[in-house]
mmCIF file of C-alpha atoms in Angstrom:
data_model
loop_
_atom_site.group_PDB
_atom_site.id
_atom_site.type_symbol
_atom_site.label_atom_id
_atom_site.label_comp_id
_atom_site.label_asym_id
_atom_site.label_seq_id
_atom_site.Cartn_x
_atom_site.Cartn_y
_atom_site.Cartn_z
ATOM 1 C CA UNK A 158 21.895 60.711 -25.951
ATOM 2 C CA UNK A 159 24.190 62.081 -28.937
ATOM 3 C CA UNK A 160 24.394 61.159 -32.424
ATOM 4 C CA UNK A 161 28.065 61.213 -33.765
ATOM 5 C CA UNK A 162 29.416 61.479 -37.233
ATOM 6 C CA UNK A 163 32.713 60.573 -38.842
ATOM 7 C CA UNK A 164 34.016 59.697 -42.006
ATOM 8 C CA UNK A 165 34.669 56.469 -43.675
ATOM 9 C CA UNK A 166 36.057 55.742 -46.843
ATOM 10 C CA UNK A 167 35.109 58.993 -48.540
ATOM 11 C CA UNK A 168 31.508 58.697 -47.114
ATOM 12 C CA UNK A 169 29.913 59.848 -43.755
ATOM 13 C CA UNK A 170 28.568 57.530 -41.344
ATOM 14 C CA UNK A 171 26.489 58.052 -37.965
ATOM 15 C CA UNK A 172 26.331 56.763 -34.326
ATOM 16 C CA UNK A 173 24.647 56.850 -31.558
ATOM 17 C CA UNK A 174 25.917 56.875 -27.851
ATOM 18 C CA UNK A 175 23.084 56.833 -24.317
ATOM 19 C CA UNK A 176 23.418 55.677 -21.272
ATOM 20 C CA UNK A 177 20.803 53.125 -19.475
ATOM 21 C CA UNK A 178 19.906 50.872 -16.374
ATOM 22 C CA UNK A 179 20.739 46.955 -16.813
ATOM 23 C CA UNK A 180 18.608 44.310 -15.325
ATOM 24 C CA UNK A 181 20.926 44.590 -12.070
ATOM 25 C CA UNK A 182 20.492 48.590 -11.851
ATOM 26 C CA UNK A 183 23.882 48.880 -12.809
ATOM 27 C CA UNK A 184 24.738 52.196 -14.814
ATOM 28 C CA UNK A 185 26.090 51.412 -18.648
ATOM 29 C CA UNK A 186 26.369 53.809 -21.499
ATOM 30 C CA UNK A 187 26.005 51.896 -24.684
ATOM 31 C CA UNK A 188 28.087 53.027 -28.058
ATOM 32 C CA UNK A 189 26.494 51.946 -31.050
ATOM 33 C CA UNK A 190 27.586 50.526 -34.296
ATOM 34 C CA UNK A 191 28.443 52.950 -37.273
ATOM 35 C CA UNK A 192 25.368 53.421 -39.822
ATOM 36 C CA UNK A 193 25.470 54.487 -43.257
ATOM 37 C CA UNK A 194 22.580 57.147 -42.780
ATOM 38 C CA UNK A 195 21.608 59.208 -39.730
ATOM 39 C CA UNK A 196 17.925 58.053 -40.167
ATOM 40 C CA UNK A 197 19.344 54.140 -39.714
ATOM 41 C CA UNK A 198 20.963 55.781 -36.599
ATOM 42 C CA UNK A 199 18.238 57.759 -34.859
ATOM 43 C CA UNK A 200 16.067 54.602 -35.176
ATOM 44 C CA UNK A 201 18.383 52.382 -33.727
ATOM 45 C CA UNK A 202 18.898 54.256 -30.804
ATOM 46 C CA UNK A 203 15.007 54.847 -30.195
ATOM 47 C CA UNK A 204 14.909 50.814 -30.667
ATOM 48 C CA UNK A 205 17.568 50.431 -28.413
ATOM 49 C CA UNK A 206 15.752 53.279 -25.518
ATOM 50 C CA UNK A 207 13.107 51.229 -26.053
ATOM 51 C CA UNK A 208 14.132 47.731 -25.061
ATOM 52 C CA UNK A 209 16.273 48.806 -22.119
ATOM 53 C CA UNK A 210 12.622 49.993 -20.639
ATOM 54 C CA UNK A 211 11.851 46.530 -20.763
ATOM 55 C CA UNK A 212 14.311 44.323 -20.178
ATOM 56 C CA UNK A 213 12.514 41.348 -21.271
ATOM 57 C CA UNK A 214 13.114 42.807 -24.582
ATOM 58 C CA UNK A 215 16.842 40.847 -24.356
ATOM 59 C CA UNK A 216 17.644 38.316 -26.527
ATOM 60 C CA UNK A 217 17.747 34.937 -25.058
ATOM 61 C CA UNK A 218 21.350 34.306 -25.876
ATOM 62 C CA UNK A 219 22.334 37.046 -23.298
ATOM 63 C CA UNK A 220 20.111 35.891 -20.788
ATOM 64 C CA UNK A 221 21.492 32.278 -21.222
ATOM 65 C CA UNK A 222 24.995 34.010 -20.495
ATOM 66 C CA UNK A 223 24.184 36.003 -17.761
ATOM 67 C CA UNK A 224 22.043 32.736 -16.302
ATOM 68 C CA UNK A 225 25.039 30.640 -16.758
ATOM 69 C CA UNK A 226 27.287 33.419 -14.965
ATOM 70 C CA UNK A 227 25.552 33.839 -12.210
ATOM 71 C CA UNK A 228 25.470 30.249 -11.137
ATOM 72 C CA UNK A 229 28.841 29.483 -11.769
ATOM 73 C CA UNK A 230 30.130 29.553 -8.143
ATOM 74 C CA UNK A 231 27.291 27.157 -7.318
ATOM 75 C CA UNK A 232 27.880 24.554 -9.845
ATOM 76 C CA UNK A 233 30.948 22.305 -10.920
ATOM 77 C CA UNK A 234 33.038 22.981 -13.833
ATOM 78 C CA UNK A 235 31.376 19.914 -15.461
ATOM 79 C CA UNK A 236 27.651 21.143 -14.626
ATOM 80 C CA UNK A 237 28.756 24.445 -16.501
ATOM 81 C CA UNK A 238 29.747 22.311 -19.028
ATOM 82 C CA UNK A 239 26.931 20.709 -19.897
ATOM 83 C CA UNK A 240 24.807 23.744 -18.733
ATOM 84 C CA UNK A 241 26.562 25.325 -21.932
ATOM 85 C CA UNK A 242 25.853 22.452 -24.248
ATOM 86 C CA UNK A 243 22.571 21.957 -23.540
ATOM 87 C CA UNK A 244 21.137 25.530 -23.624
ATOM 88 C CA UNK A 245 23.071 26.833 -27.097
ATOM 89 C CA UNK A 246 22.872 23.694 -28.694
ATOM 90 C CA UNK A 247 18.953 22.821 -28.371
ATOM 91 C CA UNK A 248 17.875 26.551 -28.165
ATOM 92 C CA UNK A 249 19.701 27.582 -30.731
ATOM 93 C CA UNK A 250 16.934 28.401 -33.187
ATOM 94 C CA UNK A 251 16.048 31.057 -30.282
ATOM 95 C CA UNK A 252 18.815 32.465 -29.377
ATOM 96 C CA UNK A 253 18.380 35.402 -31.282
ATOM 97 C CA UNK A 254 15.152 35.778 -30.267
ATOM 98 C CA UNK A 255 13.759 38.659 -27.584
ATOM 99 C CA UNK A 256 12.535 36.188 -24.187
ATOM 100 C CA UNK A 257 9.244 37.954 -24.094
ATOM 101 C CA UNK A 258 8.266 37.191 -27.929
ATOM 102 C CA UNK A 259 8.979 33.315 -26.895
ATOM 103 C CA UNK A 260 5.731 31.122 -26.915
ATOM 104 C CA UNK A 261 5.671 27.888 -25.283
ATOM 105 C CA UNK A 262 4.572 26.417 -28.823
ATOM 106 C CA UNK A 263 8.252 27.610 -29.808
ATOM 107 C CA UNK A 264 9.970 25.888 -27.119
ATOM 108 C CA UNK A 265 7.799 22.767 -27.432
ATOM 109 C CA UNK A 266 8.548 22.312 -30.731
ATOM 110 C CA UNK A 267 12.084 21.880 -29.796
ATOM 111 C CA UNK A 268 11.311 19.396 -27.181
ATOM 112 C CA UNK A 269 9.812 17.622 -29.276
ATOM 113 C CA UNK A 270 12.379 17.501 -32.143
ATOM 114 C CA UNK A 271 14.199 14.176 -33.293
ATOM 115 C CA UNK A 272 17.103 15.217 -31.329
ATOM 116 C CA UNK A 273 15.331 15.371 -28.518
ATOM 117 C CA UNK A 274 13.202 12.526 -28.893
ATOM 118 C CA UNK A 275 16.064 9.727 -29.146
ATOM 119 C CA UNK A 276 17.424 10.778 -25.917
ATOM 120 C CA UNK A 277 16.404 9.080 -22.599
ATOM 121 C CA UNK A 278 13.859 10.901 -20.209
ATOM 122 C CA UNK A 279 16.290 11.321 -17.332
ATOM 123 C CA UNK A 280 18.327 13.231 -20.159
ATOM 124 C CA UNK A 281 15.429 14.932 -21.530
ATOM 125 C CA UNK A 282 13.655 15.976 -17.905
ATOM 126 C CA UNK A 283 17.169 17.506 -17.653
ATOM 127 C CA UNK A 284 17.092 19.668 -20.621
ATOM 128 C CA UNK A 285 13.331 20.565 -19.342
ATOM 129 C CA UNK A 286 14.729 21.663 -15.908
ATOM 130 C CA UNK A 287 17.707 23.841 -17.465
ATOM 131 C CA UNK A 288 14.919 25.383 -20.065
ATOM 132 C CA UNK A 289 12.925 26.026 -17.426
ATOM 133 C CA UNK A 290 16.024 27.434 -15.005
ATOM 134 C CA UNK A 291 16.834 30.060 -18.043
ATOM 135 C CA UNK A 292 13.176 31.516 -18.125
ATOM 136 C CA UNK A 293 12.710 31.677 -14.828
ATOM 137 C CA UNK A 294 15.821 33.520 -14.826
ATOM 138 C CA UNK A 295 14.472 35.579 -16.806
ATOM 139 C CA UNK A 296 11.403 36.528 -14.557
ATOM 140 C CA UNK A 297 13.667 37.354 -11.783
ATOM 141 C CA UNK A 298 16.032 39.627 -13.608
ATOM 142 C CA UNK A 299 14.558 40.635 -16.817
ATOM 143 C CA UNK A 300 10.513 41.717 -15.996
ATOM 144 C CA UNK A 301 9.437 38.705 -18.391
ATOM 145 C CA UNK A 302 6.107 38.557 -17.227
ATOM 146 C CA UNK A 303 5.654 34.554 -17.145
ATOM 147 C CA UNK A 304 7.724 31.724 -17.630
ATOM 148 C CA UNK A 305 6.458 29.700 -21.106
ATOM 149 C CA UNK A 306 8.204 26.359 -19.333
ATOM 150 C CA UNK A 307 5.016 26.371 -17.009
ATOM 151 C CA UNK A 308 2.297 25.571 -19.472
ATOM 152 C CA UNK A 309 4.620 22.570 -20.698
ATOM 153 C CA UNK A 310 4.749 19.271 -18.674
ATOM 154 C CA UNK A 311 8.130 17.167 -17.991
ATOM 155 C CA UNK A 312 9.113 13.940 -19.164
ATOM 156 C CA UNK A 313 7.067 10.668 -18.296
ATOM 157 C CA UNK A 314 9.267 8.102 -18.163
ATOM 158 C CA UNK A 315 8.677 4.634 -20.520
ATOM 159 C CA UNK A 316 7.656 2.011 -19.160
ATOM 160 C CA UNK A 317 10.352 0.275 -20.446
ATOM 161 C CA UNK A 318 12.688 2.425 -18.384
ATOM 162 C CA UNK A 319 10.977 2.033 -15.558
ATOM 163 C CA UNK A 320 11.238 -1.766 -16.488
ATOM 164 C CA UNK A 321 14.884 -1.373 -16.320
ATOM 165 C CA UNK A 322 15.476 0.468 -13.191
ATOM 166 C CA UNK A 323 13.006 -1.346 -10.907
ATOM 167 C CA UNK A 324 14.975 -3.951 -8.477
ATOM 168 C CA UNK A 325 13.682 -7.036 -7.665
ATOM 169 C CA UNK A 326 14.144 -9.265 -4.657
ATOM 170 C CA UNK A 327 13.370 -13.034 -4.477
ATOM 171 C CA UNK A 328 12.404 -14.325 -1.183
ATOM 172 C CA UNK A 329 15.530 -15.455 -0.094
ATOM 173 C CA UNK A 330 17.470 -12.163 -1.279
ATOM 174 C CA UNK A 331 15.138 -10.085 1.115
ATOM 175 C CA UNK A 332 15.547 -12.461 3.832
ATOM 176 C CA UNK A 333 19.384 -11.896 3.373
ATOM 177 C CA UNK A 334 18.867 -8.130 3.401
ATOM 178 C CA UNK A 335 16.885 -8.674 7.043
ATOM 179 C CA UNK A 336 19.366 -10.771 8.658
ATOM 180 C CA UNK A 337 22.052 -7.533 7.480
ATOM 181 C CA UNK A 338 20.005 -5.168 10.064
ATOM 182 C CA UNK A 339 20.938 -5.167 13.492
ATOM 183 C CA UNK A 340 18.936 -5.987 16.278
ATOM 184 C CA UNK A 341 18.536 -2.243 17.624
ATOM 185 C CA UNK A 342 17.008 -1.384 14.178
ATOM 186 C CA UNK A 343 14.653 -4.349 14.090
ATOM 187 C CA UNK A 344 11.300 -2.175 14.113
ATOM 188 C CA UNK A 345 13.012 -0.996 10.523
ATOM 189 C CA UNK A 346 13.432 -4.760 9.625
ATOM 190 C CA UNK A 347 9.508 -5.022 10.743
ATOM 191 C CA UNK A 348 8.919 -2.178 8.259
ATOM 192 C CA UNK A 349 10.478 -3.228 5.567
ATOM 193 C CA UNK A 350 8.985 -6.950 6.174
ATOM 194 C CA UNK A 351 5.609 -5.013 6.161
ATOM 195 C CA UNK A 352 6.394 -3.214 2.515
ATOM 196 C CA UNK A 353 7.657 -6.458 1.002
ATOM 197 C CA UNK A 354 5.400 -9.152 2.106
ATOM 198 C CA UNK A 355 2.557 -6.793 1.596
ATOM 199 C CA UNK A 356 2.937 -4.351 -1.848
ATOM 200 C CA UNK A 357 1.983 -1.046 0.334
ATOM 201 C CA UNK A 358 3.463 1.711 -0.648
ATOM 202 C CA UNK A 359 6.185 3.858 1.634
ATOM 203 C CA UNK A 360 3.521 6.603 2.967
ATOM 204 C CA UNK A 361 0.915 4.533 3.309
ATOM 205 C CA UNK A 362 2.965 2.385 5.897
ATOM 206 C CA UNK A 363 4.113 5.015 7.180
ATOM 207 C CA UNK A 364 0.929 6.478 8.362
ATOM 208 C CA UNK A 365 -0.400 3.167 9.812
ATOM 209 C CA UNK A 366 -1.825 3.200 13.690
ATOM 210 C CA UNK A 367 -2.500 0.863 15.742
ATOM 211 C CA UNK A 368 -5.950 1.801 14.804
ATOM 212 C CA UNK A 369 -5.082 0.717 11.486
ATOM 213 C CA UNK A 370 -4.542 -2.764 12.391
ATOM 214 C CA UNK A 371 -6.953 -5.468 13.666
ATOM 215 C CA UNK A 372 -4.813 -8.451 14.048
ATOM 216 C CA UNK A 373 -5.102 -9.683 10.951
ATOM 217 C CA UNK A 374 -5.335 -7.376 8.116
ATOM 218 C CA UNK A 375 -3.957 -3.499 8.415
ATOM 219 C CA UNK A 376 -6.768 -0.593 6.814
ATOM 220 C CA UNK A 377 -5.060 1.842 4.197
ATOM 221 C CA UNK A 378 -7.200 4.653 4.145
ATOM 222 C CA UNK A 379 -4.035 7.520 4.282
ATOM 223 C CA UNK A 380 -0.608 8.699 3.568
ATOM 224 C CA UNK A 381 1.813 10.701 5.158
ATOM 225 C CA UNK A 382 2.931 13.843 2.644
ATOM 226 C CA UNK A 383 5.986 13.954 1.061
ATOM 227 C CA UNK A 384 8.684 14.996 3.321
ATOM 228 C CA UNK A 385 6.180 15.596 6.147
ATOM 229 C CA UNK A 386 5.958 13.216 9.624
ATOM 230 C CA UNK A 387 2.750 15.018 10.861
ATOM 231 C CA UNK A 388 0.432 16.252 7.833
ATOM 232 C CA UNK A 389 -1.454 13.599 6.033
ATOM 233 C CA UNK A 390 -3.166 13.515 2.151
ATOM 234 C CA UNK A 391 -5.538 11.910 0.620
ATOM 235 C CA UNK A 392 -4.510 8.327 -1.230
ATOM 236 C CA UNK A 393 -3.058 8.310 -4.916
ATOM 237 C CA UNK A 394 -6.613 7.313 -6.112
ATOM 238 C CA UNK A 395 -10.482 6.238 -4.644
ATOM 239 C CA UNK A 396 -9.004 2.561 -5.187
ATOM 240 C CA UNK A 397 -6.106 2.937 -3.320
ATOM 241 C CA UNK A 398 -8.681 3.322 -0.126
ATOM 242 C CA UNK A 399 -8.877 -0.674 0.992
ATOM 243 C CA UNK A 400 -8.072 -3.547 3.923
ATOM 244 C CA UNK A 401 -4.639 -5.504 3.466
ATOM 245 C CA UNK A 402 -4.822 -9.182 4.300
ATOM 246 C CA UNK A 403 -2.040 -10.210 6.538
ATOM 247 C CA UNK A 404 0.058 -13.334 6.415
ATOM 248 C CA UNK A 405 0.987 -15.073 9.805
ATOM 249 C CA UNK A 406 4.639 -13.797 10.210
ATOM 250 C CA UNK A 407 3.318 -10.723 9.933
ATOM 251 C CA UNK A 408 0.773 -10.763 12.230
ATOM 252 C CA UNK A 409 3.762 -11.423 14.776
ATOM 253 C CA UNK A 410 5.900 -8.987 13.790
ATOM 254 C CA UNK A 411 3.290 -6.881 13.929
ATOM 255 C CA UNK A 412 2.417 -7.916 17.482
ATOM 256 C CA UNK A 413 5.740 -7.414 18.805
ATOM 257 C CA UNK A 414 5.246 -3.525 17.728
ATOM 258 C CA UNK A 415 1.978 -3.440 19.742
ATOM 259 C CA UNK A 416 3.763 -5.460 22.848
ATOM 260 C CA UNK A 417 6.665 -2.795 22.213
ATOM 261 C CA UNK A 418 4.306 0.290 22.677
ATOM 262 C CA UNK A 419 1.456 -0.690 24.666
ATOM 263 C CA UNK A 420 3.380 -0.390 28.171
ATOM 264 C CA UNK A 421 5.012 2.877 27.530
ATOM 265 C CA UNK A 422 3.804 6.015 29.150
ATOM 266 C CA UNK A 423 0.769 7.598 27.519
ATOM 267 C CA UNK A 424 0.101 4.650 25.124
ATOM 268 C CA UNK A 425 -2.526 5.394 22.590
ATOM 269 C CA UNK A 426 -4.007 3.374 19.825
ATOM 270 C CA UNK A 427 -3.753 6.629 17.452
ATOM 271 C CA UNK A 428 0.165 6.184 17.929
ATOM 272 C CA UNK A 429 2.060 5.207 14.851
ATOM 273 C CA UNK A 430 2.759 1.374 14.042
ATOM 274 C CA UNK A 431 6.513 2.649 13.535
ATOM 275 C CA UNK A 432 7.682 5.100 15.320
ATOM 276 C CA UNK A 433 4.846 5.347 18.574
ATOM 277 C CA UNK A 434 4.219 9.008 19.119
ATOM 278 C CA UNK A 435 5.697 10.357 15.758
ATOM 279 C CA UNK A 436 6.277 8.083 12.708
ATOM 280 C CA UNK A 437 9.929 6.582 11.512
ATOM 281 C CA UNK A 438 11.692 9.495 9.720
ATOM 282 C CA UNK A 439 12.468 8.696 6.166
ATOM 283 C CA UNK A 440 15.874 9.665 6.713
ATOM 284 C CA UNK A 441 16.440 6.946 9.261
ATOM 285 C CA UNK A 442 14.669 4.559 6.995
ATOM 286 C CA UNK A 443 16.862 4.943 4.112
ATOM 287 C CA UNK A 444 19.859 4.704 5.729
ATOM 288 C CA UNK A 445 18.869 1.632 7.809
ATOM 289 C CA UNK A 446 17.630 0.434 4.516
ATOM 290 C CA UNK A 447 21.218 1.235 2.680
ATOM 291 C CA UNK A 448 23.664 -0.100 5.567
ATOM 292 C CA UNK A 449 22.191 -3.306 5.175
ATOM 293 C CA UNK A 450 22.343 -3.787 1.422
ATOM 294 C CA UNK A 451 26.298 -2.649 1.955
ATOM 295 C CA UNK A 452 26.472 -5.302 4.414
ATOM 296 C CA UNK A 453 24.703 -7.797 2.767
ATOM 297 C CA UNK A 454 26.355 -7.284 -0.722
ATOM 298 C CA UNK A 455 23.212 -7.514 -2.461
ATOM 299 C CA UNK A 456 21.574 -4.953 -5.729
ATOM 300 C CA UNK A 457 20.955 -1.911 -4.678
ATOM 301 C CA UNK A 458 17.107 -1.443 -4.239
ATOM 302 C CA UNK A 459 14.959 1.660 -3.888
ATOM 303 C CA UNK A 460 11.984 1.347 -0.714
ATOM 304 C CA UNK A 461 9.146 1.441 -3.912
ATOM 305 C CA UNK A 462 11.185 -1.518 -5.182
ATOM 306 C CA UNK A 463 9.727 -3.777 -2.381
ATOM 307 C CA UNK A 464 6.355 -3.477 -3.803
ATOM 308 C CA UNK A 465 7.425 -4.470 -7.268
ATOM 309 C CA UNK A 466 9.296 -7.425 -5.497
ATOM 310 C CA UNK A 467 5.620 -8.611 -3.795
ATOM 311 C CA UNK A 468 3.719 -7.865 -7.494
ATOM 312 C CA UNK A 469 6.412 -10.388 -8.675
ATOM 313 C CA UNK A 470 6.461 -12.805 -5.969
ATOM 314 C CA UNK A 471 2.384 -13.047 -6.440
ATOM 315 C CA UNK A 472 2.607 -13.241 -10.224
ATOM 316 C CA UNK A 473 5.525 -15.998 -10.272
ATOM 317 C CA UNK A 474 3.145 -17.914 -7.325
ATOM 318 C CA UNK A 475 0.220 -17.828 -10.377
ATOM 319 C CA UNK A 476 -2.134 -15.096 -8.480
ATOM 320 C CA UNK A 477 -4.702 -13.674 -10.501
ATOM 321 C CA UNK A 478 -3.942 -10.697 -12.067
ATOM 322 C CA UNK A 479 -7.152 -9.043 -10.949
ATOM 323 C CA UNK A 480 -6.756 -9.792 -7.550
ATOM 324 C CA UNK A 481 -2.927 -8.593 -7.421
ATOM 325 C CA UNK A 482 -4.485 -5.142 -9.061
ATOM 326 C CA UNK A 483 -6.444 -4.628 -6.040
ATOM 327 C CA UNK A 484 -4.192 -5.483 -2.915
ATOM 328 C CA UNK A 485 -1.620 -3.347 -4.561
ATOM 329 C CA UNK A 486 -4.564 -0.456 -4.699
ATOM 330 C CA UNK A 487 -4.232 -0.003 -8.517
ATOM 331 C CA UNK A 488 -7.024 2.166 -9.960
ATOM 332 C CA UNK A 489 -7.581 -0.060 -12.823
ATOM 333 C CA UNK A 490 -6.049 -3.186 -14.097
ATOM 334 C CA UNK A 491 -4.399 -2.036 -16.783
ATOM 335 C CA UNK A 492 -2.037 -0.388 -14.419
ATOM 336 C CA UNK A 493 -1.328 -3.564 -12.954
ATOM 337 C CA UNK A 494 -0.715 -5.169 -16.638
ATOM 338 C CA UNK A 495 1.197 -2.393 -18.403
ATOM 339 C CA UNK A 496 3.447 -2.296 -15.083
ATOM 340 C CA UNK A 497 4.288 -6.035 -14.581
ATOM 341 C CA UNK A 498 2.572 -7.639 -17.819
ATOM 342 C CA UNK A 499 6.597 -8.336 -18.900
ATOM 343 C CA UNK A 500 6.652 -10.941 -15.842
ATOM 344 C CA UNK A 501 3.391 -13.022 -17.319
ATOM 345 C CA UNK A 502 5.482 -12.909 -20.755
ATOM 346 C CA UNK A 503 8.246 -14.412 -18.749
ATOM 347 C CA UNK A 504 6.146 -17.245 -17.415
ATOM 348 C CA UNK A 505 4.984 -17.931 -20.789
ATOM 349 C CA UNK A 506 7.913 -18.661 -22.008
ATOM 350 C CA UNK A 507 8.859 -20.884 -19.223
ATOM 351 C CA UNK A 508 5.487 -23.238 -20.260
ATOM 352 C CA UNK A 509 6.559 -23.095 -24.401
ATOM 353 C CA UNK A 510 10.474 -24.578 -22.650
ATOM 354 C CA UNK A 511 8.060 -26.812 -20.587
ATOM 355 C CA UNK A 512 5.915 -28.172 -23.550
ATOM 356 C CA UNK A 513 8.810 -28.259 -25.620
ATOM 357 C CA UNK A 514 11.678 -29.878 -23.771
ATOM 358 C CA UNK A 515 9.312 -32.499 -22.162
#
């Protein structure tokens, strides 16, 4: 550490000069700005001293760019791009600001700003993820002690969004989506018959046993985990625990599985209803599931989309509400209404055209 002098102007002015350890261990010496009095110097250097013992004393802006830097051979120029945007436009009020005197009240704030709010949650979850990316960042590399992201939640999305992405099939468009999967794949075909003529969810077919089914109605009491073919969890909610009626073409496609399995060596009633000894990968499922939209030439549709396709078969076929609530496992009917109450606003206007025009 040295404090040097010069003058400038006529009038003497003071720096300082030390060397420290960055947040990589690398070995810098720093060379201050020029001060008009030594006593401006002296305390700028101790201030300086200080914050390079602590690293999380850096200002956000620099760990944005060294965040930014570090992951530019993993991510497209494009990603950068909007990497960039995204972190100096919306934190700009903090960029200036040491990471470790940011509260999540601060960052919330922001999140919750007009500019934020007019945007649509698949944009907004990804400003949450890069927020959160930066301050973690910042835990790895500069000792802040605890990322503020974690005590604020992500993005629901609307209902009206969800609305807007959900596919559904008629009847006859799932029936065309069938007949595009080959016979060596038909125990997919029976899977997928199972999701849509039924409203179960993906895990919870998944996990089904022979066990599970008595010939006429299957018992959901189960799921597989996410990304998991051999660990189970409990069900989304106590209501979700319940008995499926079956209809009668699929009871015999059901069957067939049971006629399929029952001969082969070591045969056991705990064996999966797809798959036998270990359940259908997921993989397997959604490609089966996307080679036959391709060769059908139908909407794309994602496996959860099934479901919503039964909820709206049932509702457009005038089943009570209540009752469609509790095959689909629903913990309330409210659920039910806020999720597909759109389709009995439909119908409704189909009776006013009815009343109306005749």
């Amino acid at each position: 550490m040295s404090i040097a002098t010069r003058m400038h102007n006529g009038k003497k002015q003071w720096s300082y000069r030390c060397y420290y350890t960055d947040h990589i261990g690398k070995r810098k010496q720093k060379n201050s700005k020029w001060f008009d009095t030594k006593k401006e110097a002296t305390k700028a250097e101790a201030q300086f001293i200080e914050d390079a013992k602590s690293s999380s004393g850096t200002k956000l802006k620099n760990v944005i760019k060294d965040y930014i830097e570090l992951h530019k051979s993993n991510n497209k120029p494009e990603t950068i791009e909007d990497k960039e945007y995204i972190l100096y436009t919306y934190l700009e009020p903090l960029l200036d600001v040491k990471v470790d005197r940011i509260k999540p009240a601060m960052i919330k704030q922001i999140l919750e700003s007009d500019d934020i709010k007019r945007l649509s949650t698949a944009r907004k979850n990804k400003i949450y993820i890069y927020f959160k990316g930066v301050f973690e960042h910042a835990c790895n590399f500069y000792d802040l002690s605890r990322n503020p992201m974690r005590s604020i939640p992500s993005f629901k999305m609307t209902e009206k969004e969800r609305m807007h992405e959900m596919t559904i099939y008629t009847p006859e468009q799932f029936q065309a989506f069938c007949d595009a999967i080959p016979e060596a794949k038909r125990e997919y075909m029976i899977f997928f018959h199972l999701l849509f003529w039924t409203g179960l969810r993906k895990n919870e077919a998944m996990s089904l046993t022979f066990n599970d089914y008595d010939g006429k109605r299957v018992n959901i009491w189960r799921q597989l985990k996410r990304s998991s073919r051999s660990e189970f969890t409990v069900l989304k909610s106590p209501t979700s625990k319940r008995t499926v009626a079956l209809d009668k073409a699929t009871i015999e496609l059901l069957n067939e599985q049971i006629d399929k399995y029952k001969g082969m060596p070591g045969y056991s009633a705990d064996w999966f209803l797809f798959g036998g000894y270990k359940p259908l990968s997921l993989t397997s499922i959604d490609r089966v599931k996307k080679e036959a939209i391709e060769k059908s030439g139908l909407p794309y549709i994602r496996i959860h989309d099934f479901r919503h396709s039964h909820a709206s078969y049932l509702i457009e076929k005038g089943v009570n509400m209540y009752k469609i609530s509790k095959r689909l496992g629903h913990s309330s009917i409210t659920i039910t209404m806020d999720r597909y109450g759109h389709l009995l606003d439909r119908q409704e206007d189909e009776i006013l055209d009815a009343i109306e025009n005749g």
